[in-house]
PDB file of C-alpha atoms and ligand atoms in Angstrom:
ATOM      1  CA  MET L 188      -9.895  -2.268  -6.159  1.00 47.00           C
ATOM      2  CA  ALA L 189      -7.030  -3.268  -8.418  1.00 47.00           C
ATOM      3  CA  VAL L 190      -4.789  -5.665  -6.593  1.00 53.00           C
ATOM      4  CA  ALA L 191      -1.564  -6.824  -8.198  1.00 52.00           C
ATOM      5  CA  ALA L 192      -0.637 -10.488  -8.444  1.00 54.00           C
ATOM      6  CA  GLU L 193      -1.729 -12.309  -5.297  1.00 63.00           C
ATOM      7  CA  LEU L 194       1.096 -12.994  -2.923  1.00 67.00           C
ATOM      8  CA  ALA L 195       1.331 -15.997  -0.692  1.00 86.00           C
ATOM      9  CA  LEU L 196       1.696 -14.156   2.595  1.00 91.00           C
ATOM     10  CA  PRO L 197       2.839 -15.934   5.747  1.00 92.00           C
ATOM     11  CA  LYS L 198       0.194 -16.318   8.424  1.00 93.00           C
ATOM     12  CA  PRO L 199       0.572 -13.771  11.224  1.00 96.00           C
ATOM     13  CA  PRO L 200       1.843 -15.455  14.416  1.00 95.00           C
ATOM     14  CA  LEU L 201       0.130 -15.251  17.801  1.00 95.00           C
ATOM     15  CA  GLN L 202       1.364 -12.602  20.243  1.00 92.00           C
ATOM     16  CA  SER L 203       2.209 -15.357  22.720  1.00 90.00           C
ATOM     17  CA  GLN L 204       4.545 -17.014  20.172  1.00 93.00           C
ATOM     18  CA  CYS L 205       6.646 -13.934  19.463  1.00 93.00           C
ATOM     19  CA  LEU L 206       9.311 -14.281  22.124  1.00 90.00           C
ATOM     20  CA  LYS L 207       9.931 -17.888  21.086  1.00 92.00           C
ATOM     21  CA  LEU L 208       9.843 -17.097  17.359  1.00 95.00           C
ATOM     22  CA  PHE L 209      11.945 -13.949  17.317  1.00 95.00           C
ATOM     23  CA  GLY L 210      13.869 -13.893  20.601  1.00 92.00           C
ATOM     24  CA  ASN L 211      14.211 -10.939  22.959  1.00 89.00           C
ATOM     25  CA  PRO L 212      14.165  -7.631  21.023  1.00 91.00           C
ATOM     26  CA  SER L 213      16.205  -5.968  23.779  1.00 87.00           C
ATOM     27  CA  GLU L 214      19.184  -8.142  22.886  1.00 89.00           C
ATOM     28  CA  LYS L 215      22.044  -6.639  20.940  1.00 91.00           C
ATOM     29  CA  GLY L 216      21.895  -7.378  17.221  1.00 95.00           C
ATOM     30  CA  TRP L 217      18.174  -8.200  17.247  1.00 95.00           C
ATOM     31  CA  GLY L 218      17.356  -5.501  14.705  1.00 95.00           C
ATOM     32  CA  ALA L 219      20.013  -6.518  12.208  1.00 96.00           C
ATOM     33  CA  LYS L 220      18.748 -10.089  12.319  1.00 97.00           C
ATOM     34  CA  ASN L 221      15.003  -9.507  12.226  1.00 97.00           C
ATOM     35  CA  LEU L 222      14.263  -6.244  10.445  1.00 97.00           C
ATOM     36  CA  GLU L 223      13.601  -5.358   6.861  1.00 97.00           C
ATOM     37  CA  TYR L 224      13.022  -1.919   5.345  1.00 98.00           C
ATOM     38  CA  VAL L 225       9.877  -1.272   3.330  1.00 98.00           C
ATOM     39  CA  SER L 226       9.572   1.889   1.236  1.00 98.00           C
ATOM     40  CA  PRO L 227       6.023   3.012   0.572  1.00 98.00           C
ATOM     41  CA  PRO L 228       5.282   3.902  -3.067  1.00 98.00           C
ATOM     42  CA  PHE L 229       3.923   7.257  -1.849  1.00 98.00           C
ATOM     43  CA  ALA L 230       5.509  10.030   0.200  1.00 98.00           C
ATOM     44  CA  MET L 231       5.168   9.657   3.948  1.00 98.00           C
ATOM     45  CA  LYS L 232       5.900  12.115   6.737  1.00 98.00           C
ATOM     46  CA  MET L 233       6.123  12.256  10.494  1.00 97.00           C
ATOM     47  CA  GLY L 234       5.494  15.912  11.213  1.00 94.00           C
ATOM     48  CA  ASP L 235       7.991  17.662   8.958  1.00 94.00           C
ATOM     49  CA  ILE L 236      10.304  14.688   8.712  1.00 97.00           C
ATOM     50  CA  THR L 237      10.203  12.658   5.499  1.00 97.00           C
ATOM     51  CA  ILE L 238       9.934   8.928   6.153  1.00 97.00           C
ATOM     52  CA  SER L 239      11.274   7.084   3.132  1.00 97.00           C
ATOM     53  CA  ARG L 240      11.263   3.628   4.668  1.00 97.00           C
ATOM     54  CA  VAL L 241       9.572   1.764   7.482  1.00 97.00           C
ATOM     55  CA  LYS L 242      11.363  -0.725   9.731  1.00 97.00           C
ATOM     56  CA  ILE L 243       9.363  -3.918   9.973  1.00 98.00           C
ATOM     57  CA  ASN L 244       9.856  -7.540  10.991  1.00 98.00           C
ATOM     58  CA  LYS L 245      10.939  -9.648   7.984  1.00 97.00           C
ATOM     59  CA  LEU L 246       7.872 -11.841   8.482  1.00 97.00           C
ATOM     60  CA  ALA L 247       5.524  -8.869   8.048  1.00 97.00           C
ATOM     61  CA  ALA L 248       7.431  -7.085   5.263  1.00 97.00           C
ATOM     62  CA  PRO L 249       5.630  -8.693   2.287  1.00 97.00           C
ATOM     63  CA  ALA L 250       2.217  -7.934   3.821  1.00 97.00           C
ATOM     64  CA  LEU L 251       3.171  -4.329   4.587  1.00 98.00           C
ATOM     65  CA  ARG L 252       4.520  -3.850   1.074  1.00 98.00           C
ATOM     66  CA  ALA L 253       1.255  -5.275  -0.313  1.00 97.00           C
ATOM     67  CA  ALA L 254      -0.912  -3.041   1.913  1.00 98.00           C
ATOM     68  CA  PHE L 255       1.039   0.059   0.862  1.00 98.00           C
ATOM     69  CA  ASN L 256       0.700  -0.921  -2.793  1.00 98.00           C
ATOM     70  CA  ASP L 257      -3.039  -1.522  -2.383  1.00 98.00           C
ATOM     71  CA  ILE L 258      -3.449   1.977  -0.911  1.00 98.00           C
ATOM     72  CA  TRP L 259      -1.412   3.484  -3.735  1.00 98.00           C
ATOM     73  CA  GLU L 260      -3.468   1.654  -6.382  1.00 98.00           C
ATOM     74  CA  ALA L 261      -6.784   2.506  -4.720  1.00 98.00           C
ATOM     75  CA  CYS L 262      -5.735   6.165  -4.664  1.00 98.00           C
ATOM     76  CA  GLY L 263      -5.002   6.104  -8.382  1.00 98.00           C
ATOM     77  CA  LYS L 264      -1.276   6.539  -7.641  1.00 98.00           C
ATOM     78  CA  ASN L 265      -2.068  10.098  -6.633  1.00 98.00           C
ATOM     79  CA  GLN L 266      -0.310  11.637  -3.635  1.00 98.00           C
ATOM     80  CA  ALA L 267      -3.143  14.096  -2.907  1.00 98.00           C
ATOM     81  CA  ALA L 268      -5.577  11.178  -2.729  1.00 98.00           C
ATOM     82  CA  VAL L 269      -3.227   9.346  -0.353  1.00 98.00           C
ATOM     83  CA  ALA L 270      -3.142  12.464   1.835  1.00 98.00           C
ATOM     84  CA  ARG L 271      -6.955  12.569   1.915  1.00 98.00           C
ATOM     85  CA  VAL L 272      -7.079   9.067   3.466  1.00 98.00           C
ATOM     86  CA  HIS L 273      -4.220   9.978   5.878  1.00 98.00           C
ATOM     87  CA  ALA L 274      -2.010   7.083   4.754  1.00 98.00           C
ATOM     88  CA  ASP L 275       0.901   9.520   4.455  1.00 98.00           C
ATOM     89  CA  ARG L 276       0.965  10.296   8.197  1.00 98.00           C
ATOM     90  CA  PHE L 277       3.525   8.001   9.802  1.00 98.00           C
ATOM     91  CA  SER L 278       3.477   7.717  13.589  1.00 97.00           C
ATOM     92  CA  GLY L 279       5.887   4.908  14.452  1.00 96.00           C
ATOM     93  CA  ASP L 280       7.239   1.463  13.741  1.00 96.00           C
ATOM     94  CA  TRP L 281       9.943  -0.390  15.717  1.00 95.00           C
ATOM     95  CA  VAL L 282      10.204   0.674  19.349  1.00 90.00           C
ATOM     96  CA  VAL L 283      11.436  -1.658  22.064  1.00 85.00           C
ATOM     97  CA  ARG L 284       9.104  -0.985  24.988  1.00 75.00           C
ATOM     98  CA  PRO L 285       6.541  -2.838  27.074  1.00 61.00           C
ATOM     99  CA  ILE L 286       2.793  -2.434  26.533  1.00 56.00           C
ATOM    100  CA  ARG L 287       1.699   0.367  28.828  1.00 59.00           C
ATOM    101  CA  GLY L 288       0.545  -1.035  32.149  1.00 59.00           C
ATOM    102  CA  GLY L 289       1.860  -4.518  31.398  1.00 60.00           C
ATOM    103  CA  SER L 290       5.002  -6.595  31.264  1.00 59.00           C
ATOM    104  CA  THR L 291       4.265  -8.163  27.862  1.00 63.00           C
ATOM    105  CA  PRO L 292       6.432  -6.546  25.185  1.00 69.00           C
ATOM    106  CA  SER L 293       4.464  -4.316  22.792  1.00 84.00           C
ATOM    107  CA  MET L 294       4.133  -5.715  19.278  1.00 93.00           C
ATOM    108  CA  HIS L 295       6.153  -2.660  18.240  1.00 94.00           C
ATOM    109  CA  SER L 296       9.068  -4.270  20.100  1.00 94.00           C
ATOM    110  CA  PHE L 297       8.991  -7.154  17.640  1.00 96.00           C
ATOM    111  CA  ALA L 298       8.587  -4.700  14.723  1.00 97.00           C
ATOM    112  CA  LEU L 299       5.260  -6.325  13.908  1.00 97.00           C
ATOM    113  CA  ALA L 300       3.238  -3.113  14.141  1.00 97.00           C
ATOM    114  CA  ILE L 301       2.941   0.255  12.475  1.00 97.00           C
ATOM    115  CA  ASP L 302       1.103   3.355  13.705  1.00 97.00           C
ATOM    116  CA  LEU L 303      -0.443   5.833  11.295  1.00 98.00           C
ATOM    117  CA  ASP L 304      -1.881   9.275  11.977  1.00 98.00           C
ATOM    118  CA  ALA L 305      -1.765   9.268  15.770  1.00 97.00           C
ATOM    119  CA  GLY L 306      -3.033  12.853  15.705  1.00 97.00           C
ATOM    120  CA  SER L 307      -6.490  11.934  14.378  1.00 98.00           C
ATOM    121  CA  ASN L 308      -6.571   8.486  15.972  1.00 98.00           C
ATOM    122  CA  PRO L 309      -5.657   8.937  19.642  1.00 97.00           C
ATOM    123  CA  LEU L 310      -5.304   5.910  21.881  1.00 95.00           C
ATOM    124  CA  GLY L 311      -8.586   5.078  23.598  1.00 95.00           C
ATOM    125  CA  ALA L 312     -10.728   7.404  21.449  1.00 97.00           C
ATOM    126  CA  LEU L 313     -13.944   5.979  19.988  1.00 96.00           C
ATOM    127  CA  GLU L 314     -14.452   8.600  17.277  1.00 97.00           C
ATOM    128  CA  THR L 315     -11.359   8.568  15.087  1.00 98.00           C
ATOM    129  CA  PHE L 316     -10.396   9.260  11.493  1.00 98.00           C
ATOM    130  CA  PHE L 317      -9.764   5.569  10.815  1.00 98.00           C
ATOM    131  CA  MET L 318     -13.057   3.736  11.204  1.00 98.00           C
ATOM    132  CA  PRO L 319     -14.329   0.345   9.967  1.00 97.00           C
ATOM    133  CA  GLY L 320     -14.588   0.663   6.207  1.00 96.00           C
ATOM    134  CA  SER L 321     -11.897   3.346   5.876  1.00 98.00           C
ATOM    135  CA  LEU L 322      -9.669   2.709   2.885  1.00 98.00           C
ATOM    136  CA  VAL L 323      -6.508   2.421   4.974  1.00 98.00           C
ATOM    137  CA  VAL L 324      -8.187  -0.033   7.367  1.00 98.00           C
ATOM    138  CA  LYS L 325      -9.502  -2.103   4.454  1.00 98.00           C
ATOM    139  CA  CYS L 326      -6.130  -2.249   2.738  1.00 98.00           C
ATOM    140  CA  PHE L 327      -4.314  -3.387   5.893  1.00 98.00           C
ATOM    141  CA  GLU L 328      -6.959  -5.892   6.973  1.00 98.00           C
ATOM    142  CA  GLN L 329      -7.176  -7.533   3.567  1.00 96.00           C
ATOM    143  CA  ARG L 330      -3.457  -8.297   3.855  1.00 97.00           C
ATOM    144  CA  GLY L 331      -3.833  -9.964   7.254  1.00 97.00           C
ATOM    145  CA  PHE L 332      -3.121  -7.071   9.607  1.00 98.00           C
ATOM    146  CA  ILE L 333      -5.081  -6.744  12.845  1.00 97.00           C
ATOM    147  CA  TRP L 334      -6.416  -3.235  13.345  1.00 98.00           C
ATOM    148  CA  GLY L 335      -6.428  -1.866  16.899  1.00 96.00           C
ATOM    149  CA  GLY L 336      -9.584   0.101  16.112  1.00 97.00           C
ATOM    150  CA  ARG L 337     -11.576  -3.097  16.635  1.00 97.00           C
ATOM    151  CA  TRP L 338     -10.306  -3.632  20.182  1.00 95.00           C
ATOM    152  CA  LYS L 339     -12.932  -3.192  22.844  1.00 91.00           C
ATOM    153  CA  GLY L 340     -10.784  -2.829  25.956  1.00 88.00           C
ATOM    154  CA  ARG L 341      -8.284  -0.261  24.777  1.00 89.00           C
ATOM    155  CA  ARG L 342      -9.172   0.953  21.302  1.00 96.00           C
ATOM    156  CA  ASP L 343      -6.075   1.894  19.299  1.00 96.00           C
ATOM    157  CA  ALA L 344      -7.178   3.137  15.873  1.00 98.00           C
ATOM    158  CA  MET L 345      -3.699   4.267  14.764  1.00 98.00           C
ATOM    159  CA  HIS L 346      -2.332   0.737  15.243  1.00 97.00           C
ATOM    160  CA  PHE L 347      -1.960  -2.038  12.648  1.00 98.00           C
ATOM    161  CA  GLN L 348      -0.169  -5.228  13.639  1.00 97.00           C
ATOM    162  CA  TYR L 349       0.793  -8.358  11.747  1.00 97.00           C
ATOM    163  CA  VAL L 350       0.295 -10.607  14.690  1.00 96.00           C
ATOM    164  CA  ARG L 351      -2.826 -12.181  16.119  1.00 94.00           C
ATOM    165  CA  VAL L 352      -4.054 -11.477  19.649  1.00 89.00           C
ATOM    166  CA  GLY L 353      -3.722 -14.564  21.809  1.00 88.00           C
TER     167      GLY L 353
HETATM  168 ZN1   ZN C   8       0.880   0.915  17.785  1.00 50.58          ZN
END
């Protein structure tokens, strides 16, 4: 796969470090201080809504940009090819909410996670469109993202986060 000039990407933090590193996402002004917008080089949609940019934590922005570019390159810069690997199906970025059934903030609260194609990758499902070896999974993992499809307890194949579990 053609990968553009290697970037020195920051190491993803640990989940347990996030509150200390980024502060409480529920606080006023958190977004303005911590978020960056990343525009994928391909067209992306959430249902019928065009998503031209993704809100992401500044720390994760270079890695997300790189993963998007890798997908675009691997698809021969062809939108139909991007659609075939479901990279064009956006399902969420920054949402301030706790992890279901827990008091720890979701990594979406810190804008360190992106969900793709929730429709074909439902939470908890074992057979999903994104599987180990899928192009989208490969492109995100090679840029340091953790893929929720590898989680044993509560598999989350739509979920890619730039933060390590721990
Ligand atoms: Zn998610």
